[in-house]
XYZ file of C-alpha atoms in Angstrom:
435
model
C -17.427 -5.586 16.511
C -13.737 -6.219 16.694
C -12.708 -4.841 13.474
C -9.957 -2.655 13.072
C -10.584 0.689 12.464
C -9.356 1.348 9.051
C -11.453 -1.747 7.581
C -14.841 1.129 7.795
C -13.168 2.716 4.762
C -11.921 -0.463 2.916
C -13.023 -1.166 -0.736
C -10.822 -4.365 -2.421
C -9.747 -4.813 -5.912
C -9.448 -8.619 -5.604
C -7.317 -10.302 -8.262
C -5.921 -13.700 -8.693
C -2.184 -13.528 -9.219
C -1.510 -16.419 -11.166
C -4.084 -16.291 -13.645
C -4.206 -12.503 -13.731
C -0.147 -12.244 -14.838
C -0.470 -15.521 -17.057
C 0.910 -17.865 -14.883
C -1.298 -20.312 -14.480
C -2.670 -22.555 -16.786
C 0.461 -21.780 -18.694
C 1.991 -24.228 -21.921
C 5.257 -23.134 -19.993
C 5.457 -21.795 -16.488
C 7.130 -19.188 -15.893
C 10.106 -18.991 -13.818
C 11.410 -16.839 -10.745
C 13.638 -14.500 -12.868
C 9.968 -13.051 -14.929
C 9.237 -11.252 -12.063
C 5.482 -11.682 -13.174
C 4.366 -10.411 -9.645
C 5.737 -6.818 -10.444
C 3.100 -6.821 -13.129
C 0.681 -6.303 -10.639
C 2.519 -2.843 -9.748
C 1.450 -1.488 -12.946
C -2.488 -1.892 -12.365
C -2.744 -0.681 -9.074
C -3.116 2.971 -10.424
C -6.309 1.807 -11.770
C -7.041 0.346 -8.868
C -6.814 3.760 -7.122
C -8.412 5.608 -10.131
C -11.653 2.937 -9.494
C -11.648 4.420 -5.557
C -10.410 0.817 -4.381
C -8.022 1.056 -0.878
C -6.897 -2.051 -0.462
C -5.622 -4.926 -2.898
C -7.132 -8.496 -1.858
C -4.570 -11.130 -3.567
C -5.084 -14.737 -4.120
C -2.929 -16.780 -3.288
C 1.106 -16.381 -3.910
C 2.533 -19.086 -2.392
C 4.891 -22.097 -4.011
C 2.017 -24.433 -5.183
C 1.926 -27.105 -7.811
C -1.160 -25.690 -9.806
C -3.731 -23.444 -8.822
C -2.183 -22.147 -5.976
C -4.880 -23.574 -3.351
C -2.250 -26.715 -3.234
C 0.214 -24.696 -1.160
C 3.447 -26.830 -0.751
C 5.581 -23.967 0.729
C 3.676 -21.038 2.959
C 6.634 -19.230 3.065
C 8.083 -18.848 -0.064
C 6.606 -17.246 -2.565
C 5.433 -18.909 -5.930
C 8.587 -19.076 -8.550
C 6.580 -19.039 -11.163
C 5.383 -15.103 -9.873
C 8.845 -14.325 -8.352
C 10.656 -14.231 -5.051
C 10.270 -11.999 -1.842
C 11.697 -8.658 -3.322
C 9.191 -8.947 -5.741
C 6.761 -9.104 -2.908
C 8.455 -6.609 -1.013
C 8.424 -4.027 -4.297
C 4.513 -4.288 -4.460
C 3.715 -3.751 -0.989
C 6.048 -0.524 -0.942
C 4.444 0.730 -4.283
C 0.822 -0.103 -2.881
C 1.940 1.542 0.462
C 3.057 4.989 -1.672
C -0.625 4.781 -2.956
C -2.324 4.329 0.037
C -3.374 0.760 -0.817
C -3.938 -1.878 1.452
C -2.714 -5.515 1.005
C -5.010 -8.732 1.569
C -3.228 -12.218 1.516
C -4.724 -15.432 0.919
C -3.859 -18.524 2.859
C -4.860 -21.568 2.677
C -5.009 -23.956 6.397
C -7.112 -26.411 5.726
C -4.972 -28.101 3.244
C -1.130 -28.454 1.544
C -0.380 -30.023 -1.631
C 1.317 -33.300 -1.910
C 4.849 -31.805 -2.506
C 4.276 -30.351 1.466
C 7.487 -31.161 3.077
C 5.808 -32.531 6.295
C 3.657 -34.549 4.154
C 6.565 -36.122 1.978
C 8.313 -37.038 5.719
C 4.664 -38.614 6.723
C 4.497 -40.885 3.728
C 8.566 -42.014 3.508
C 8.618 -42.097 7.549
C 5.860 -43.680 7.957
C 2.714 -43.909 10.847
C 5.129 -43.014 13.773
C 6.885 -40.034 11.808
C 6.196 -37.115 13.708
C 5.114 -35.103 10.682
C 2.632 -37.819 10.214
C 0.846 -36.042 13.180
C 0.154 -33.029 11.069
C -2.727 -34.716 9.159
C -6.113 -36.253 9.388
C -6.616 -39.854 8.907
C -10.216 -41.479 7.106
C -11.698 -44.228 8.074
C -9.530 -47.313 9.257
C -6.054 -44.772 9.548
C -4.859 -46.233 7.258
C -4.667 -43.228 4.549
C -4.576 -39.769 4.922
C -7.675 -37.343 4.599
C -8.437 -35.326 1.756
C -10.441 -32.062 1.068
C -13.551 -32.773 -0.612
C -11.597 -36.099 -2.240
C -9.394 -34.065 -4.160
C -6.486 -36.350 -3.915
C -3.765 -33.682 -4.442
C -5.170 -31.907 -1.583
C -4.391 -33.365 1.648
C -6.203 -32.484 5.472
C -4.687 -30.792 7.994
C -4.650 -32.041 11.151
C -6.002 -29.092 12.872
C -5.942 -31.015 16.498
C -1.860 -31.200 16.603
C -0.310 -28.401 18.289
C 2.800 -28.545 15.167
C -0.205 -27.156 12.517
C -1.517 -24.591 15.154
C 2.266 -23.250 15.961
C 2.905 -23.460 12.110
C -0.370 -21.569 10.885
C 0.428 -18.834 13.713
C 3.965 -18.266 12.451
C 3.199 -17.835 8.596
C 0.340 -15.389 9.248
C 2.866 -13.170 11.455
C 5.929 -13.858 9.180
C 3.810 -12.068 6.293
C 1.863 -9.496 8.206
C 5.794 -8.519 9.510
C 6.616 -8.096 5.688
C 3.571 -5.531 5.259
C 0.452 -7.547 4.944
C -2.624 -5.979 6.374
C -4.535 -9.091 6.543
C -5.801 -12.321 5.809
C -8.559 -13.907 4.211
C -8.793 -17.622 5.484
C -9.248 -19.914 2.614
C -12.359 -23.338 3.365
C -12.656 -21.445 6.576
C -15.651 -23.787 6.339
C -13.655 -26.865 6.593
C -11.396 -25.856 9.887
C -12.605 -26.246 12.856
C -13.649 -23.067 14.814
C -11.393 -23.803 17.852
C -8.412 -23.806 15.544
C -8.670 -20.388 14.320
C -9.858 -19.464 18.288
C -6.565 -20.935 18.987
C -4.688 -18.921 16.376
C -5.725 -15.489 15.850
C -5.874 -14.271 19.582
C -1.672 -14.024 20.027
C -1.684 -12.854 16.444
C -3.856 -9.801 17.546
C -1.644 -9.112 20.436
C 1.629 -8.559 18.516
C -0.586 -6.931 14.797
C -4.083 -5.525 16.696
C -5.007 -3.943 13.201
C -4.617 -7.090 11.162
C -7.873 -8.241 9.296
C -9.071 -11.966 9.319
C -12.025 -12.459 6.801
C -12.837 -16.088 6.899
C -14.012 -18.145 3.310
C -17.637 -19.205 5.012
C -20.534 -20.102 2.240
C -23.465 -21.720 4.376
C -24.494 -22.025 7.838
C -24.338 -19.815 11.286
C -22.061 -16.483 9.942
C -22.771 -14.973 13.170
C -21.526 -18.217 15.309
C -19.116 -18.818 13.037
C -17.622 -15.347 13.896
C -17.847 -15.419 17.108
C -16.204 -19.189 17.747
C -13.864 -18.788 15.299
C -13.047 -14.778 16.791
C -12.566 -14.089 12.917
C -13.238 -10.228 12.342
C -15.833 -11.022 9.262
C -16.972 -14.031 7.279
C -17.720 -14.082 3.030
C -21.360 -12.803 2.396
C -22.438 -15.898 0.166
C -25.855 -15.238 1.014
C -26.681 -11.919 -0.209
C -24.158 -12.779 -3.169
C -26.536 -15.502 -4.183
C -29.336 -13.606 -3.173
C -28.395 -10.630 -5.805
C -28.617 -12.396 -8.882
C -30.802 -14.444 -8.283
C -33.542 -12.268 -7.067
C -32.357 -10.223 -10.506
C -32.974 -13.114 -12.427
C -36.002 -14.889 -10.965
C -37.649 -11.581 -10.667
C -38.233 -12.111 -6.737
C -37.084 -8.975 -4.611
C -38.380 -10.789 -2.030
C -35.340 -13.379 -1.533
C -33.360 -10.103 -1.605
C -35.285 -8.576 1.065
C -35.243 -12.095 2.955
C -31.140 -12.311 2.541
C -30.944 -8.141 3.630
C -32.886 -8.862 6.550
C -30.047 -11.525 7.592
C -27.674 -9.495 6.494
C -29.083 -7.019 9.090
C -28.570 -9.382 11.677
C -25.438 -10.305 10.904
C -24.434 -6.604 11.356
C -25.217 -6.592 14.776
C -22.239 -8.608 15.543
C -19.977 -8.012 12.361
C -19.354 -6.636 9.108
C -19.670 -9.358 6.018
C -17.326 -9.027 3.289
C -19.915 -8.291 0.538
C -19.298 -8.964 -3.495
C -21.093 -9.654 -6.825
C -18.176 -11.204 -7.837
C -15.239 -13.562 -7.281
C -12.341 -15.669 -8.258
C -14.275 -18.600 -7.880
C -18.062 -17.890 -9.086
C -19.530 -17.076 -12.375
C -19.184 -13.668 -13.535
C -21.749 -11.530 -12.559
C -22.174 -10.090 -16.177
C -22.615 -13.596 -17.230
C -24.493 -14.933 -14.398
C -27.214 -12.546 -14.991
C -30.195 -13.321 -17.812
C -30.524 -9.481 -18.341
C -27.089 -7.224 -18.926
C -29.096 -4.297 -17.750
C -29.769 -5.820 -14.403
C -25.730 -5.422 -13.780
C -26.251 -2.069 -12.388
C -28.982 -3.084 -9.945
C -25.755 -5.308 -8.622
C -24.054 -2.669 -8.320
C -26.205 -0.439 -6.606
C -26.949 -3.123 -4.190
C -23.656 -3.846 -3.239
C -21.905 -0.416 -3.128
C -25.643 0.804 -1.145
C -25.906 -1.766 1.946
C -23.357 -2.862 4.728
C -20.651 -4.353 4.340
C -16.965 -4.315 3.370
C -17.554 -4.526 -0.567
C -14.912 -6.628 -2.942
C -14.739 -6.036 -6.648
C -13.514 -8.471 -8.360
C -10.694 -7.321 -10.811
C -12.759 -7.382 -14.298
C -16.148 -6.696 -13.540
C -15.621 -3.248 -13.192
C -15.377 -3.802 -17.002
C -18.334 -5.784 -17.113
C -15.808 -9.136 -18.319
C -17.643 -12.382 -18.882
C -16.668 -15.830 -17.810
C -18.512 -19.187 -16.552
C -17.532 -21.225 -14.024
C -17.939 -24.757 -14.879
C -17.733 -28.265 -13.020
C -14.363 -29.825 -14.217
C -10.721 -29.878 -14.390
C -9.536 -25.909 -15.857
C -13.331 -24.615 -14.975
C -12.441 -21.935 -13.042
C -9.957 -20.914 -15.566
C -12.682 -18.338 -17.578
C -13.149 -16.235 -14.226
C -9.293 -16.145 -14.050
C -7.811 -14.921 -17.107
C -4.135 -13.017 -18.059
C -5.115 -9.319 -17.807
C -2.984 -7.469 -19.969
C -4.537 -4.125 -21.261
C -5.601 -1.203 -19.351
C -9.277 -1.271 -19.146
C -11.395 0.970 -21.358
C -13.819 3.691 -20.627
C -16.850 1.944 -20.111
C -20.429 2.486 -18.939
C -19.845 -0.174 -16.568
C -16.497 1.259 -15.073
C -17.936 4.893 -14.666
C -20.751 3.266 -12.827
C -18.333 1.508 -10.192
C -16.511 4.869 -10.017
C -19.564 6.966 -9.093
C -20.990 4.301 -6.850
C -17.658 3.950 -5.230
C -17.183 7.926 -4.608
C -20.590 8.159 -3.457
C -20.113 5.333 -0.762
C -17.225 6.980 0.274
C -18.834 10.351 0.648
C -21.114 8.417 2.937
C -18.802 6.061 4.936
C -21.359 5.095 7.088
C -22.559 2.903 4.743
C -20.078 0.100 6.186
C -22.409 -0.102 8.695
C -26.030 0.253 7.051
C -29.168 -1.920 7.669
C -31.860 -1.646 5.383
C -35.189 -1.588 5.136
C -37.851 -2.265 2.977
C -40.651 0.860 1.974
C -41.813 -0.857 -0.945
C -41.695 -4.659 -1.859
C -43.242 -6.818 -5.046
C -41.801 -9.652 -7.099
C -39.951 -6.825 -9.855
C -40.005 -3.599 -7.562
C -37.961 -3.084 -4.654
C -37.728 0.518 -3.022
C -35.738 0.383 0.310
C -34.361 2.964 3.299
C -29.994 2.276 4.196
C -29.415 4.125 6.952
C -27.084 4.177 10.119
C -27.835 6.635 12.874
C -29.578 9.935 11.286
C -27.818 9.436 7.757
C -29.751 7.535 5.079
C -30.615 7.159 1.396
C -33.294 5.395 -0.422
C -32.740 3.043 -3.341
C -35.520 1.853 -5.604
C -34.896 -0.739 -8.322
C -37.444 -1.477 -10.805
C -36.919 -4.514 -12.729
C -40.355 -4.578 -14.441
C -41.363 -3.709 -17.548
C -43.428 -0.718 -16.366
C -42.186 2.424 -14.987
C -42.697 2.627 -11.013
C -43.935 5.749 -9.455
C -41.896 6.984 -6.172
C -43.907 9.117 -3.608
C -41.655 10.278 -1.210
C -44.885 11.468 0.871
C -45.618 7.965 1.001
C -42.506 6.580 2.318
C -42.518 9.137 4.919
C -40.010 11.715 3.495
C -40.920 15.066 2.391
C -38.666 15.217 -0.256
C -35.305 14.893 -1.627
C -32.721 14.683 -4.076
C -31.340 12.206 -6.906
C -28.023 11.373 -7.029
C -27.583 9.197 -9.192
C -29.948 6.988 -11.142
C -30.425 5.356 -15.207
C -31.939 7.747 -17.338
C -32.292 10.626 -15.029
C -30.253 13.423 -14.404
C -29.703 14.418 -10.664
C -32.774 16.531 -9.754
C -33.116 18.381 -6.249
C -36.169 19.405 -3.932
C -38.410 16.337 -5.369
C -41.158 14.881 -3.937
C -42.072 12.595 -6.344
C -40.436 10.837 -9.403
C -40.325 7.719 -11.842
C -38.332 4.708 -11.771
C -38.131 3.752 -15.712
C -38.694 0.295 -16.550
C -35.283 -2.191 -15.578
C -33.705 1.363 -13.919
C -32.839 2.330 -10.433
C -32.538 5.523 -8.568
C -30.799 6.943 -5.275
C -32.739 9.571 -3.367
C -30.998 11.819 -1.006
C -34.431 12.281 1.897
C -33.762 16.068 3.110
């Protein structure tokens, strides 16, 4: 694993600036002199307070709309602020310990792009016209996904490789930590393997988390030389398993996610900016903290996106403004919540067990609506059983080859010591210390 060291002990608060400080959609957007970016300061005491270390932002760059339409990688969005704005919440993140995660987008610019304004006005034999892909007959310029106002790069011309090198070290020299690599999916691997290596040299503890939904993770990885890849397979995997009452995709998806770990660590989430809440994805709200559990209990470098720790709802839908639900203004502190205690204790007790970044699992007991599993790296391990039935399930720990333990944590049950047998109640979960 190539990894830098302090990524074993990284939990992200992921937010998306422009909808979370009420820039975008906006009636009117707001200009450079708001500052809205500073807003941001005044949440990341809750981010430390929820036991995150790092803050993953979306993206912050001059755009058009969304942001994913970047027309300026090195300027940062007016409608959030300018670069002492930027500068202000990396030192107050620094003061707090916090990490910083940028999000840039490579596979695409927006039309207001100033390479792509010189391609259209100079024409085919402009040299900016080299910087993106043609369809077809040549004779128009490729899109991403046919989004018109989205426009290909041209990852085979040496200009976009240079250019992509020099805005990743231009912003990890201002105090970014690392990247995550938006439609990773889309590049080519040999780009990024073209990339990342001389950015290593000069920043060896940079991160570089590519967006990856389907296919080869572990190939992906490797070609690419990213550090890790987005876990969209145990993501899916989570709720649905939750909500189809099948444990046994889960334990399908955690067996790939064991392989995977031989070669890297996923970034691992329930939630992001551009899925369905996880509150609202699932058919059962008490099935939330079997998300939890699962993601805070098994490898990986987990993400929590800003909101959920609050159990927020929001649907992702298929159309213009769809993702705009999942990406609201946040302007209150969040309450004291069942759901926000949970992340707290489940975040404190992965960190009491860091080796958890690491973890495989493995399954002790398996049906369609019970699920009892070993995490373990090395000689440390715990034991996790979720019952999503309607009965209560019996634990043995004779029977899964422990002679007892303790509970830590679990719904309904108070921490009990020296057991060697106890009850999972109906739709509950426990987490058994073996001794």
């Amino acid at each position: 694993m190539s990894e830098p060291g302090w990524v074993a002990h990284a939990i992200w608060w992921q937010i998306y600036p422009l909808g979370f400080v009420g820039a975008f959609p906006a009636d009117r957007p707001p200009t450079t002199d708001e500052h809205r970016l500073r807003r941001v300061v005044g949440w990341l005491d809750h981010a430390v307070q929820l036991g995150a270390s790092g803050i993953a932002l979306g993206p912050i760059f001059a755009s058009r709309t969304h942001g994913y339409d970047t027309t300026d990688h090195f300027r940062i969005d007016p409608r959030l602020g300018d670069d002492d704005d930027f500068d202000h919440l990396v030192t107050e993140a620094r003061r707090r310990g916090l990490r910083i995660l940028l999000d840039g987008v490579f596979n695409h610019v927006g039309t207001d792009f100033s390479e792509y304004r010189q391609a259209l006005d100079g024409g085919p034999d402009h040299p900016a016209s080299k910087w993106f892909r043609r369809r077809g007959n040549a004779s128009q310029f490729d899109t991403f996904e046919g989004h018109g106002e989205l426009i290909a790069l041209n990852h085979d011309e040496p200009a976009v490789v240079d250019y992509t090198a020099t805005v990743l070290r231009h912003w990890l020299s201002r105090g970014a930590d690392g990247w995550r690599l938006d439609a990773a999916y889309a590049v080519p691997d040999r780009f990024w393997a073209q990339v990342l290596p001389s950015i290593r040299q000069e920043f060896p503890d940079a991160w570089f988390v590519g967006e990856v939904i389907h296919g080869d993770y572990t190939a992906t990885v490797r070609a690419a030389t990213f550090d890790s890849v987005t876990q969209y397979e145990l993501w899916k995997a989570i709720w649905s398993s939750l909500n189809d009452g099948n444990f046994h995709e889960l334990d399908w998806a955690l067996k790939r996610h064991n392989d995977f770990l031989e070669t890297f660590v996923p970034l691992t989430f329930v939630g992001n900016h551009d899925v369905t809440r996880i509150a609202s994805q699932l058919r059962n709200l008490a099935h939330l903290e079997h998300a939890l559990v699962l993601l805070l209990t098994t490898g990986g470098t987990p993400s929590i996106y800003a909101g959920d720790e609050s159990a927020y709802l929001g649907v992702k839908e298929e159309r213009r403004g769809g993702d705009d639900a999942v990406r609201p203004e946040f302007n209150t502190a969040p309450e004291d919540s069942d759901a926000l205690r949970l992340h707290q204790y489940l975040i404190g007790l992965r960190r009491r067990h860091p080796w958890l970044h690491t973890a495989r699992t493995s399954p002790l007991l398996l049906t369609n609506t019970q699920y009892v599993y070993r995490t373990g790296a090395g000689a440390e391990s715990l034991i996790v059983a979720l019952n999503i039935d309607d009965a209560p399930l019996p634990v043995s720990l004779a029977d899964l080859g422990v002679p007892s333990g303790q509970v830590v944590a679990g719904s309904g049950a108070p921490p009990q010591d020296n057991i060697s047998r106890t009850v999972v109640p109906p739709h509950g979960w426990l987490i058994i210390l073996p001794h």
